[in-house]
XYZ file of C-alpha atoms in Angstrom:
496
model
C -15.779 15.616 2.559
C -13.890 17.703 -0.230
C -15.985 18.327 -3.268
C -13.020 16.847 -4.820
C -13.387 13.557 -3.848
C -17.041 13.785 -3.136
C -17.830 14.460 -6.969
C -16.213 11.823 -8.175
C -19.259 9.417 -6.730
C -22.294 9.535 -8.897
C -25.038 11.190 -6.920
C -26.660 9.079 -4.145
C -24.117 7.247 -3.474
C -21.953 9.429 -1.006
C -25.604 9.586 0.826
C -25.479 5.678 1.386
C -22.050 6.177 3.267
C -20.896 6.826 6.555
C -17.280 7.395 7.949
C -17.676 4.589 10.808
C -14.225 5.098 13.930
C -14.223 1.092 14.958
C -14.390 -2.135 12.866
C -16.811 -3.209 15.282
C -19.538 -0.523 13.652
C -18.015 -0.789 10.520
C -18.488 -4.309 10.428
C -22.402 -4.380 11.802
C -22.938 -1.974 8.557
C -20.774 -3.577 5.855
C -22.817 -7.403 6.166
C -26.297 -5.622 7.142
C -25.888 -3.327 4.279
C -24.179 -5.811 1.447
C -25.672 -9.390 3.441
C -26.902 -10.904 0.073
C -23.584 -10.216 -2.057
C -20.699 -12.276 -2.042
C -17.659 -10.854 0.378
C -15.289 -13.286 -0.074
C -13.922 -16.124 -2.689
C -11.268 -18.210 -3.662
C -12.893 -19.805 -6.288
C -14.396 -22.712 -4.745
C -15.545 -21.050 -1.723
C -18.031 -18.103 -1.587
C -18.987 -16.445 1.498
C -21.764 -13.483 1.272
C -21.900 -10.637 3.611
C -24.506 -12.518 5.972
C -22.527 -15.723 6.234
C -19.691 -13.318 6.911
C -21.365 -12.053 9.984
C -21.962 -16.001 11.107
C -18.549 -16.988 10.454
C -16.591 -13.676 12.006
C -18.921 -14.562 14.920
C -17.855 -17.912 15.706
C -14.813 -17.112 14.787
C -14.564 -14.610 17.939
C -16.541 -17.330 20.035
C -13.178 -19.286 19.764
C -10.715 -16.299 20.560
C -13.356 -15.627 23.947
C -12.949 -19.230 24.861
C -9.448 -18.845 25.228
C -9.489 -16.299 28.173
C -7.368 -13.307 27.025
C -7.801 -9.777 28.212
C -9.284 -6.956 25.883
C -6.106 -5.667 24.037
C -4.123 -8.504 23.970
C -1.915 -8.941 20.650
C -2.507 -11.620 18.671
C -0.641 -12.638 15.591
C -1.824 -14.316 12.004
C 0.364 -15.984 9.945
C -1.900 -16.703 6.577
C -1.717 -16.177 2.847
C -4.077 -13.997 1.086
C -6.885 -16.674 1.663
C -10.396 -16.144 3.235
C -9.451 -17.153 6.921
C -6.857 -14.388 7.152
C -9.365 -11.721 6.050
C -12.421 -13.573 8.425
C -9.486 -13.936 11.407
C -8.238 -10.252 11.301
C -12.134 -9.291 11.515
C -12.565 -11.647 14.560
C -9.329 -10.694 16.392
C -10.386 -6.884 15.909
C -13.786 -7.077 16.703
C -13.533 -9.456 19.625
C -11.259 -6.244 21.564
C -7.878 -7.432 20.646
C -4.812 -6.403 18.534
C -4.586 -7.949 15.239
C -1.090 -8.572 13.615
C -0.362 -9.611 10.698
C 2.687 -11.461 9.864
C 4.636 -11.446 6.741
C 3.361 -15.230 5.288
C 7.363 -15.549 3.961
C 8.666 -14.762 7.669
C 11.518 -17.232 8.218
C 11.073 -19.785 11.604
C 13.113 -17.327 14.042
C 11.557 -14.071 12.672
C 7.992 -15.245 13.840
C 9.453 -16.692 16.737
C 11.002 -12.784 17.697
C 7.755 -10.977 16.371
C 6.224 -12.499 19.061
C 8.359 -12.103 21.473
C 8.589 -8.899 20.807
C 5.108 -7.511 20.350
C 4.290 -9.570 23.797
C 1.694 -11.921 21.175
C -0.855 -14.214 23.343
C -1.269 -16.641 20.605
C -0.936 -16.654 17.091
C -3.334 -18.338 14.362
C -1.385 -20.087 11.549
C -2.030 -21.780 8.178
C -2.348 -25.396 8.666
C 0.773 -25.971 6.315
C 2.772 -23.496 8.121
C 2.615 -24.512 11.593
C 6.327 -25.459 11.878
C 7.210 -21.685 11.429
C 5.661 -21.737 15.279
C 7.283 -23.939 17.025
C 9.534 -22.038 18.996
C 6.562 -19.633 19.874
C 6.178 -19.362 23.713
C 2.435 -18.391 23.404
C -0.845 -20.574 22.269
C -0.807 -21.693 18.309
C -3.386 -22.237 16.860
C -4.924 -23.058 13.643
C -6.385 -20.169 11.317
C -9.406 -22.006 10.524
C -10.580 -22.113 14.162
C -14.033 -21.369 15.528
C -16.536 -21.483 17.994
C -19.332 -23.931 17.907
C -21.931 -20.728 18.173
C -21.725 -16.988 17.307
C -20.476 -14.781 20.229
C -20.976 -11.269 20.128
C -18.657 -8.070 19.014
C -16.216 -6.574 22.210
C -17.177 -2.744 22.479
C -14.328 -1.003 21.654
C -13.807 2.835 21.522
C -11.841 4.666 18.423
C -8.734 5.551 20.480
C -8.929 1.434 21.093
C -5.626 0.048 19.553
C -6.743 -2.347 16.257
C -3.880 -3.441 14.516
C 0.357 -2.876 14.668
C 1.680 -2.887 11.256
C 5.614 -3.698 10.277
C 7.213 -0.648 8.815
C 10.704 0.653 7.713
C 10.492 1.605 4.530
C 13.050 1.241 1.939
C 16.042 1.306 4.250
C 15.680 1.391 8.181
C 15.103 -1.720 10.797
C 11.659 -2.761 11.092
C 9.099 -1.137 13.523
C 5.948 -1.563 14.858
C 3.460 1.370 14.033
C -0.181 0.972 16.330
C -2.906 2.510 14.937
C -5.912 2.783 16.658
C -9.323 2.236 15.166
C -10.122 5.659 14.108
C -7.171 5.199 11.989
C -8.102 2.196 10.441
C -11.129 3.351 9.701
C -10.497 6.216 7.829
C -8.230 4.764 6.049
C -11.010 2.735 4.837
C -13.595 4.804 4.297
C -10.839 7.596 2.457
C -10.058 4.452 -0.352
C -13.834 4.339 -1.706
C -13.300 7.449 -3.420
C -12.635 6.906 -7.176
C -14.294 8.650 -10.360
C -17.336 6.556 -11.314
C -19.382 4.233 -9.192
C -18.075 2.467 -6.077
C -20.772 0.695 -4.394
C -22.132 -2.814 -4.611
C -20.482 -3.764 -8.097
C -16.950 -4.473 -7.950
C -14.625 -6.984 -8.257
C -11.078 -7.031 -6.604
C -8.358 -9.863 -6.275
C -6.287 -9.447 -2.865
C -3.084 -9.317 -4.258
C -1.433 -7.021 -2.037
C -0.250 -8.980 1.569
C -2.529 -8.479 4.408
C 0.708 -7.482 6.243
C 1.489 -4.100 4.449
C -1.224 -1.440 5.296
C -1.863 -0.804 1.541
C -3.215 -4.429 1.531
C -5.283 -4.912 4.242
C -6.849 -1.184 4.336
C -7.184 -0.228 0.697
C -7.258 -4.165 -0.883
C -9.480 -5.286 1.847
C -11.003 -3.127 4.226
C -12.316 -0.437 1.899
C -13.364 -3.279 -0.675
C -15.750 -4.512 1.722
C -16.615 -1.200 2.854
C -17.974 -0.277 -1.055
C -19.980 -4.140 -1.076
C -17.586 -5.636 -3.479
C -16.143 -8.671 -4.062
C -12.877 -9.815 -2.716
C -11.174 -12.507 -3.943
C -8.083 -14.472 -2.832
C -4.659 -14.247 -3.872
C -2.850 -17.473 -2.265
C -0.473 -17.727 -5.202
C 0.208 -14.700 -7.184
C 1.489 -16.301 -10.360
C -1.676 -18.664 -10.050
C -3.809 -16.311 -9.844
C -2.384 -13.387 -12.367
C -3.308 -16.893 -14.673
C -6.889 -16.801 -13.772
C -6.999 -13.063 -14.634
C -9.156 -13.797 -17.269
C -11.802 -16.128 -15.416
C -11.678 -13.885 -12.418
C -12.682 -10.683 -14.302
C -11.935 -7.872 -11.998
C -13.283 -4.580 -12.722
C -10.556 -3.483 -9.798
C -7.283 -3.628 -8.326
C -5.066 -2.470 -6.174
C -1.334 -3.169 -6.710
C 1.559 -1.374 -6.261
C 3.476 -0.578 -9.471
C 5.934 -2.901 -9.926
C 2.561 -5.176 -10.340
C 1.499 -2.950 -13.084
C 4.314 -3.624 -14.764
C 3.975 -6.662 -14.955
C 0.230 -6.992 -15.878
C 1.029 -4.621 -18.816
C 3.856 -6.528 -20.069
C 1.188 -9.340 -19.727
C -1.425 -7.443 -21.916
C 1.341 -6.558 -24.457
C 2.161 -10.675 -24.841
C -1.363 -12.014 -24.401
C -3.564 -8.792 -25.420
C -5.944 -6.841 -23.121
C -8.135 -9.883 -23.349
C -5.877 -11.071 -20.761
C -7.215 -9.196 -17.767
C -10.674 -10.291 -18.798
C -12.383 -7.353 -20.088
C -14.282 -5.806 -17.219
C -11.231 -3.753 -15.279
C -11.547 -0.324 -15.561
C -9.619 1.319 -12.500
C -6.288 0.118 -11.018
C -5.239 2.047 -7.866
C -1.313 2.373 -7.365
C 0.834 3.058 -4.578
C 3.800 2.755 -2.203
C 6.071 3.784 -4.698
C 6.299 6.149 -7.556
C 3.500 5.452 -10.625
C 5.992 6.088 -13.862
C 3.705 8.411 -16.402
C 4.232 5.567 -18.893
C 2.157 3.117 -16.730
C -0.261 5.359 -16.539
C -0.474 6.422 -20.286
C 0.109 2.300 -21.618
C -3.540 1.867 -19.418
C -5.336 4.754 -20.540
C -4.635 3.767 -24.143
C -6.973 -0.014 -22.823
C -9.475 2.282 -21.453
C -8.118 1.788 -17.764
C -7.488 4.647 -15.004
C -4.529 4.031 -13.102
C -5.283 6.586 -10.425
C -1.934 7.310 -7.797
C -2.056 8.444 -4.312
C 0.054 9.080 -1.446
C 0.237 7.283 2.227
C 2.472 5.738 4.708
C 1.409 3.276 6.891
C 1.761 5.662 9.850
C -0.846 7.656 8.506
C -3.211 4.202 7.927
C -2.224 4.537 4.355
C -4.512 7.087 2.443
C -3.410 10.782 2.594
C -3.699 12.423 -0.676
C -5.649 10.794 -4.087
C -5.144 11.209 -7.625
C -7.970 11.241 -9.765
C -6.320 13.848 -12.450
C -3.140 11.635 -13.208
C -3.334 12.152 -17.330
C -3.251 16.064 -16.454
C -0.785 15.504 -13.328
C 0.760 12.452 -13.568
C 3.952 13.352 -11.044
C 1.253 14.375 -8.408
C 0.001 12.491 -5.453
C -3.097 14.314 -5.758
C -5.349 16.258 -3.278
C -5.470 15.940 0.571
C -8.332 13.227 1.905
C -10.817 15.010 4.351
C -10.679 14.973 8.020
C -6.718 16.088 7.554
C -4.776 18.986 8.113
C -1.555 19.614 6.210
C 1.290 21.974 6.574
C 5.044 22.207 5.244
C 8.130 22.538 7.802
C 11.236 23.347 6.262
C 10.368 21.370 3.128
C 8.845 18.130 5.197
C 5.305 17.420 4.978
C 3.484 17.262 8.282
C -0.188 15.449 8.983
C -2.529 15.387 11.640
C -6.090 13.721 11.719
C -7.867 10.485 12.867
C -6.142 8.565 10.572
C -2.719 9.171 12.130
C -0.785 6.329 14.512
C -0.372 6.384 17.852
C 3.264 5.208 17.741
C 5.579 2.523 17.230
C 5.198 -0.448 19.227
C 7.647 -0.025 22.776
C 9.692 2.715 21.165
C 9.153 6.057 22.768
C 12.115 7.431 21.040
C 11.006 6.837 17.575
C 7.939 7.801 18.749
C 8.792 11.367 19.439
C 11.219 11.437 16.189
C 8.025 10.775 14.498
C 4.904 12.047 16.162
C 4.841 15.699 17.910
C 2.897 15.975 21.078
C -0.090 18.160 19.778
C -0.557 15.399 17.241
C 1.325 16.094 14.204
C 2.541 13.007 12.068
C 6.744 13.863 10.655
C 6.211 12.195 7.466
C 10.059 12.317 6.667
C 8.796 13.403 2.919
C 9.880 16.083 0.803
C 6.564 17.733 -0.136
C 5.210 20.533 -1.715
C 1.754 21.912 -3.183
C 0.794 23.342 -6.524
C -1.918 26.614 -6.522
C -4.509 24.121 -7.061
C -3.249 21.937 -3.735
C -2.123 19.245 -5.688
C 0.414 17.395 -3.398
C 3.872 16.828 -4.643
C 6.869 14.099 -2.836
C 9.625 15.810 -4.166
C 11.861 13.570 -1.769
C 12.764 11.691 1.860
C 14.739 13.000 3.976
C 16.758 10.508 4.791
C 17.347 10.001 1.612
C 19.179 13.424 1.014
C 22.762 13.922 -0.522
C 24.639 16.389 0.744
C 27.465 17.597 -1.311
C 30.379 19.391 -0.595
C 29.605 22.577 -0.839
C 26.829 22.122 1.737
C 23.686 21.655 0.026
C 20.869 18.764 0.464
C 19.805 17.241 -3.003
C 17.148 15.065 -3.112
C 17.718 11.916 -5.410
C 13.967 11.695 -5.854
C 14.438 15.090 -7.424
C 16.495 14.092 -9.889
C 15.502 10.639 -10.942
C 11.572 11.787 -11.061
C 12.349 13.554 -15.026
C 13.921 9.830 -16.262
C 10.752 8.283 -15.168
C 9.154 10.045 -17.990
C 11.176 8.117 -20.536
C 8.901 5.168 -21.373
C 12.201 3.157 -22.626
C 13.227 3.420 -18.265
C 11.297 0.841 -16.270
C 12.949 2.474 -13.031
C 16.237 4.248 -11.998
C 18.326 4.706 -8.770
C 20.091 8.071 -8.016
C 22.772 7.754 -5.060
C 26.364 8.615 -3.941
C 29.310 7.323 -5.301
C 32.981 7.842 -5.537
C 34.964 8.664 -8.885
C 38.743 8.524 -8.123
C 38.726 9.802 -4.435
C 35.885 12.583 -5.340
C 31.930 12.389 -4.200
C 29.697 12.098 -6.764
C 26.107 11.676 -7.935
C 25.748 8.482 -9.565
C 22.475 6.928 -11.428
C 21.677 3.129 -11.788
C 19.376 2.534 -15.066
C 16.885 -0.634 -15.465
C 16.192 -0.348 -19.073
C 12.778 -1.466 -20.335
C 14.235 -4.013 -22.740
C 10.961 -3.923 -25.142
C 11.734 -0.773 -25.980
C 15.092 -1.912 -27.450
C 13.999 -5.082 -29.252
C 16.663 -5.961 -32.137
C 19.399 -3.377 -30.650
C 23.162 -4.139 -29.498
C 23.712 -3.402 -25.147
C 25.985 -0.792 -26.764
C 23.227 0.983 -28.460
C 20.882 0.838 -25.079
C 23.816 1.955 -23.325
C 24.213 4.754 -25.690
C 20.845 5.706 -25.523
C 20.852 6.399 -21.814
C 24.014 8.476 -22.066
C 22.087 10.626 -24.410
C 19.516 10.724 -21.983
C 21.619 11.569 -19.093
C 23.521 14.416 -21.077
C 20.328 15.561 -21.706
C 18.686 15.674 -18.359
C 22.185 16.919 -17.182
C 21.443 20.230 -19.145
C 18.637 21.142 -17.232
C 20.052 20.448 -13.585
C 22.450 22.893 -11.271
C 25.807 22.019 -12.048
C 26.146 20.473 -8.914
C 23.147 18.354 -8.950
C 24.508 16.605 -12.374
C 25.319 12.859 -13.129
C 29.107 12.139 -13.150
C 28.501 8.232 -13.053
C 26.441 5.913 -15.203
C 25.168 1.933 -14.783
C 22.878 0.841 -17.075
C 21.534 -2.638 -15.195
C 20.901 -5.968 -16.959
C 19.631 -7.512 -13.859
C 16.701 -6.206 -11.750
C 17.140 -3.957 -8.673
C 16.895 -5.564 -5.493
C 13.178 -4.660 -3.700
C 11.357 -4.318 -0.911
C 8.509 -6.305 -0.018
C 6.418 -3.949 -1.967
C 8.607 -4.067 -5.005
C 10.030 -0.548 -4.521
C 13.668 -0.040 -5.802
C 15.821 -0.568 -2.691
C 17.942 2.171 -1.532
C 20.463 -0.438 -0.356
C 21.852 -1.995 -3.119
């Protein structure tokens, strides 16, 4: 482990822990080690550690008794609730693939996930079961299980444990597989944080279980450290119960933060109950402001860097008041290089490809093992990690050159009156040109005209313009008064 990350524990604790390659071994230590703590809640259920063990058990009883091979797929359709979390345990550690569908997945979508990930049955909310009834496979509900405990499938690391949707921000969804190894690290990579992580914590899981940031870093490494996880069926329900749930941690991506801070600033700090201390951001770009507006309550909003290919944790941030454009420093068990500006991975953490797509497959994944990211990267002297850019992203202007938009919108992030930006090509009377859309953050402009916020951002641009390439400058300006549209993670959209 890097002393970078392994500092940040206090001392003993990195002795308690173990980097475990299947959930089967992970999940023999996580309710032997924790089994008198509460794992799971939803405030009117509580399930400890040991009664997870029971219930994951019985749980797998019922997927046995239904006579599928080791490795079949099988799909959940849940919200955030306790029998999604205990069902993806019990699908995984029985020998089969877990997959988690998107809980807002319209009737036909489910129907052609299955089809096309070849699902063997698929467990489903009680309220939700009409979204299956064009499924060709077994439905079932989520709350199923066996009379009596069976035991765990022995599975191997290179075992495939879950598939995981994945596009990005513009792109048709695929299906990335990643083994247990990957999983795992994943996992075991999220419990580092400055301060203590074991055995104390609090977290709401408010992230789906169907985006890799959610279910590894929300979920799996939660229960890795012995904390609490509680359910998130209803995010504007439970956002109100902030301050009866008292979380000491989350994980959310930012467009969350945003709106817990502009919370805090209605209702006062008091509103996320006075015990959260660390928030852990990703999937899109952490504005410094975010990260400044929580220091000033006493709260580290720590960034980091993944994809889901790479089972989400690649690089952490625990320096973000010193760096707060970097991604931070490269997780252990990795190895890193830069090819012609793209960032490149290989470890047990990466994928083992996309789901019946050999073509993306080898777009994506070399055959001695190295993971494409498609990201702009680079590295300070100290090896802090940079994402200067995607590549598909790139604009490529007339005299030849690539520009990154990342590149240029990453300096109006740093304007705390900008909640978030778009840079993209346009058109100005027949010509190409590089065009920004501006989301103001309308607090900031309290008892001013639109003419004067528009103003202001002009100034801005003209100012940012100064200190770009001639040919990487703004020619066209929107300020927005309505919100971007966003992926399912609340980044910005390329596709507007």
């Amino acid at each position: 482990m890097s002393d970078y990350f392994y500092d940040m524990l206090p001392a003993g604790e990195m002795a308690q822990l173990s980097y475990f390659p299947t959930v089967t071994e992970y999940f023999d230590w996580i309710t032997s080690k924790w089994a008198d703590r509460t794992a799971l809640c939803d405030g009117t259920v509580s399930v400890s550690y040991r009664e997870l063990a029971d219930r994951v058990a019985r749980r797998r009883a019922f997927i046995y008794g239904l006579g599928f091979e080791k490795g079949s797929r099988i799909a959940i359709l849940e919200k955030n609730s306790i029998d999604a979390v205990e069902m993806f345990l019990a699908v995984t550690t029985a020998g089969m693939v877990a997959i988690n569908l998107p809980a807002q997945l319209p009737a036909a979508a489910v129907v052609g996930s299955c089809m096309k990930f070849g699902v063997s049955a698929v467990f489903v909310r009680d309220e939700m079961q009409a979204l299956c009834e064009g499924c060709k496979c077994g439905v079932f509900s989520s709350k199923s299980m066996g009379g009596q405990p069976a035991p765990a499938c022995q599975v191997d690391k290179e075992d495939t444990a879950a598939i995981f949707f994945t596009g990005g921000t513009t792109g048709a969804p695929k299906g990335a597989v990643l083994p247990h190894r990957a999983l795992m690290r994943g996992a075991f990579n999220g419990i580092f944080a400055p301060g203590s992580q074991l055995g104390g914590h609090v977290s709401i899981g408010m992230l789906p279980l169907s985006h890799v940031f959610g279910l590894i870093r929300s979920t799996l490494t939660i229960l890795y450290s012995g904390a609490e996880w509680y359910a998130c069926e209803d995010m504007k329900a439970t956002i109100g119960k902030l301050p009866m749930i008292r979380p000491t941690l989350l994980v959310l991506v930012p467009g969350l933060c945003d709106v817990l801070m502009g919370l805090v600033k209605m209702y006062g700090p008091q509103f996320l109950g006075g015990r959260l201390k660390t928030i852990i951001s990703g999937a899109a770009n952490v504005p410094p402001r975010l990260i400044s507006e929580f220091d000033k309550l006493g709260i580290q909003l720590l960034a980091g860097y993944g994809m889901t290919e790479g089972a989400n944790f690649t690089s952490g941030n625990a320096d973000v008041l010193t760096r707060p454009t970097s991604v931070g420093k490269i997780y252990a068990e990795q190895e890193t290089k830069i090819v012609d500006g793209e960032l490149w991975i290989r470890g047990d953490n990466v994928f083992t490809g996309y789901y019946g797509d050999p073509e993306k497959t080898a777009e994506a994944l070399t055959e001695d093992g190295w993971l494409k990211t498609g990201d702009l990267a680079e590295f300070d002297e100290d090896g802090f990690l940079y994402i200067v850019g995607r590549i598909k992203n790139l604009i490529i202007l007339s005299n030849g050159e690539n520009v990154s938009p990342e590149s240029i919108e990453e300096p109006f992030y740093k304007c705390d009156a900008l909640k978030d930006c778009l840079v993209s090509e346009d058109e100005v009377g027949g010509e190409k040109v590089i065009a920004i859309q501006i989301l103001p953050q309308m607090a900031a402009f309290e008892g001013k005209s639109w003419d004067e916020v528009e103003a202001f951002f002009n100034k801005l641009v003209k100012d940012v313009n100064a200190t770009l390439p001639t040919t990487h400058r703004i020619s066209k300006i929107t300020v927005r008064k309505e919100d971007f549209k966003r992926t399912g993670s609340l980044k910005v959209s390329r596709n507007q």
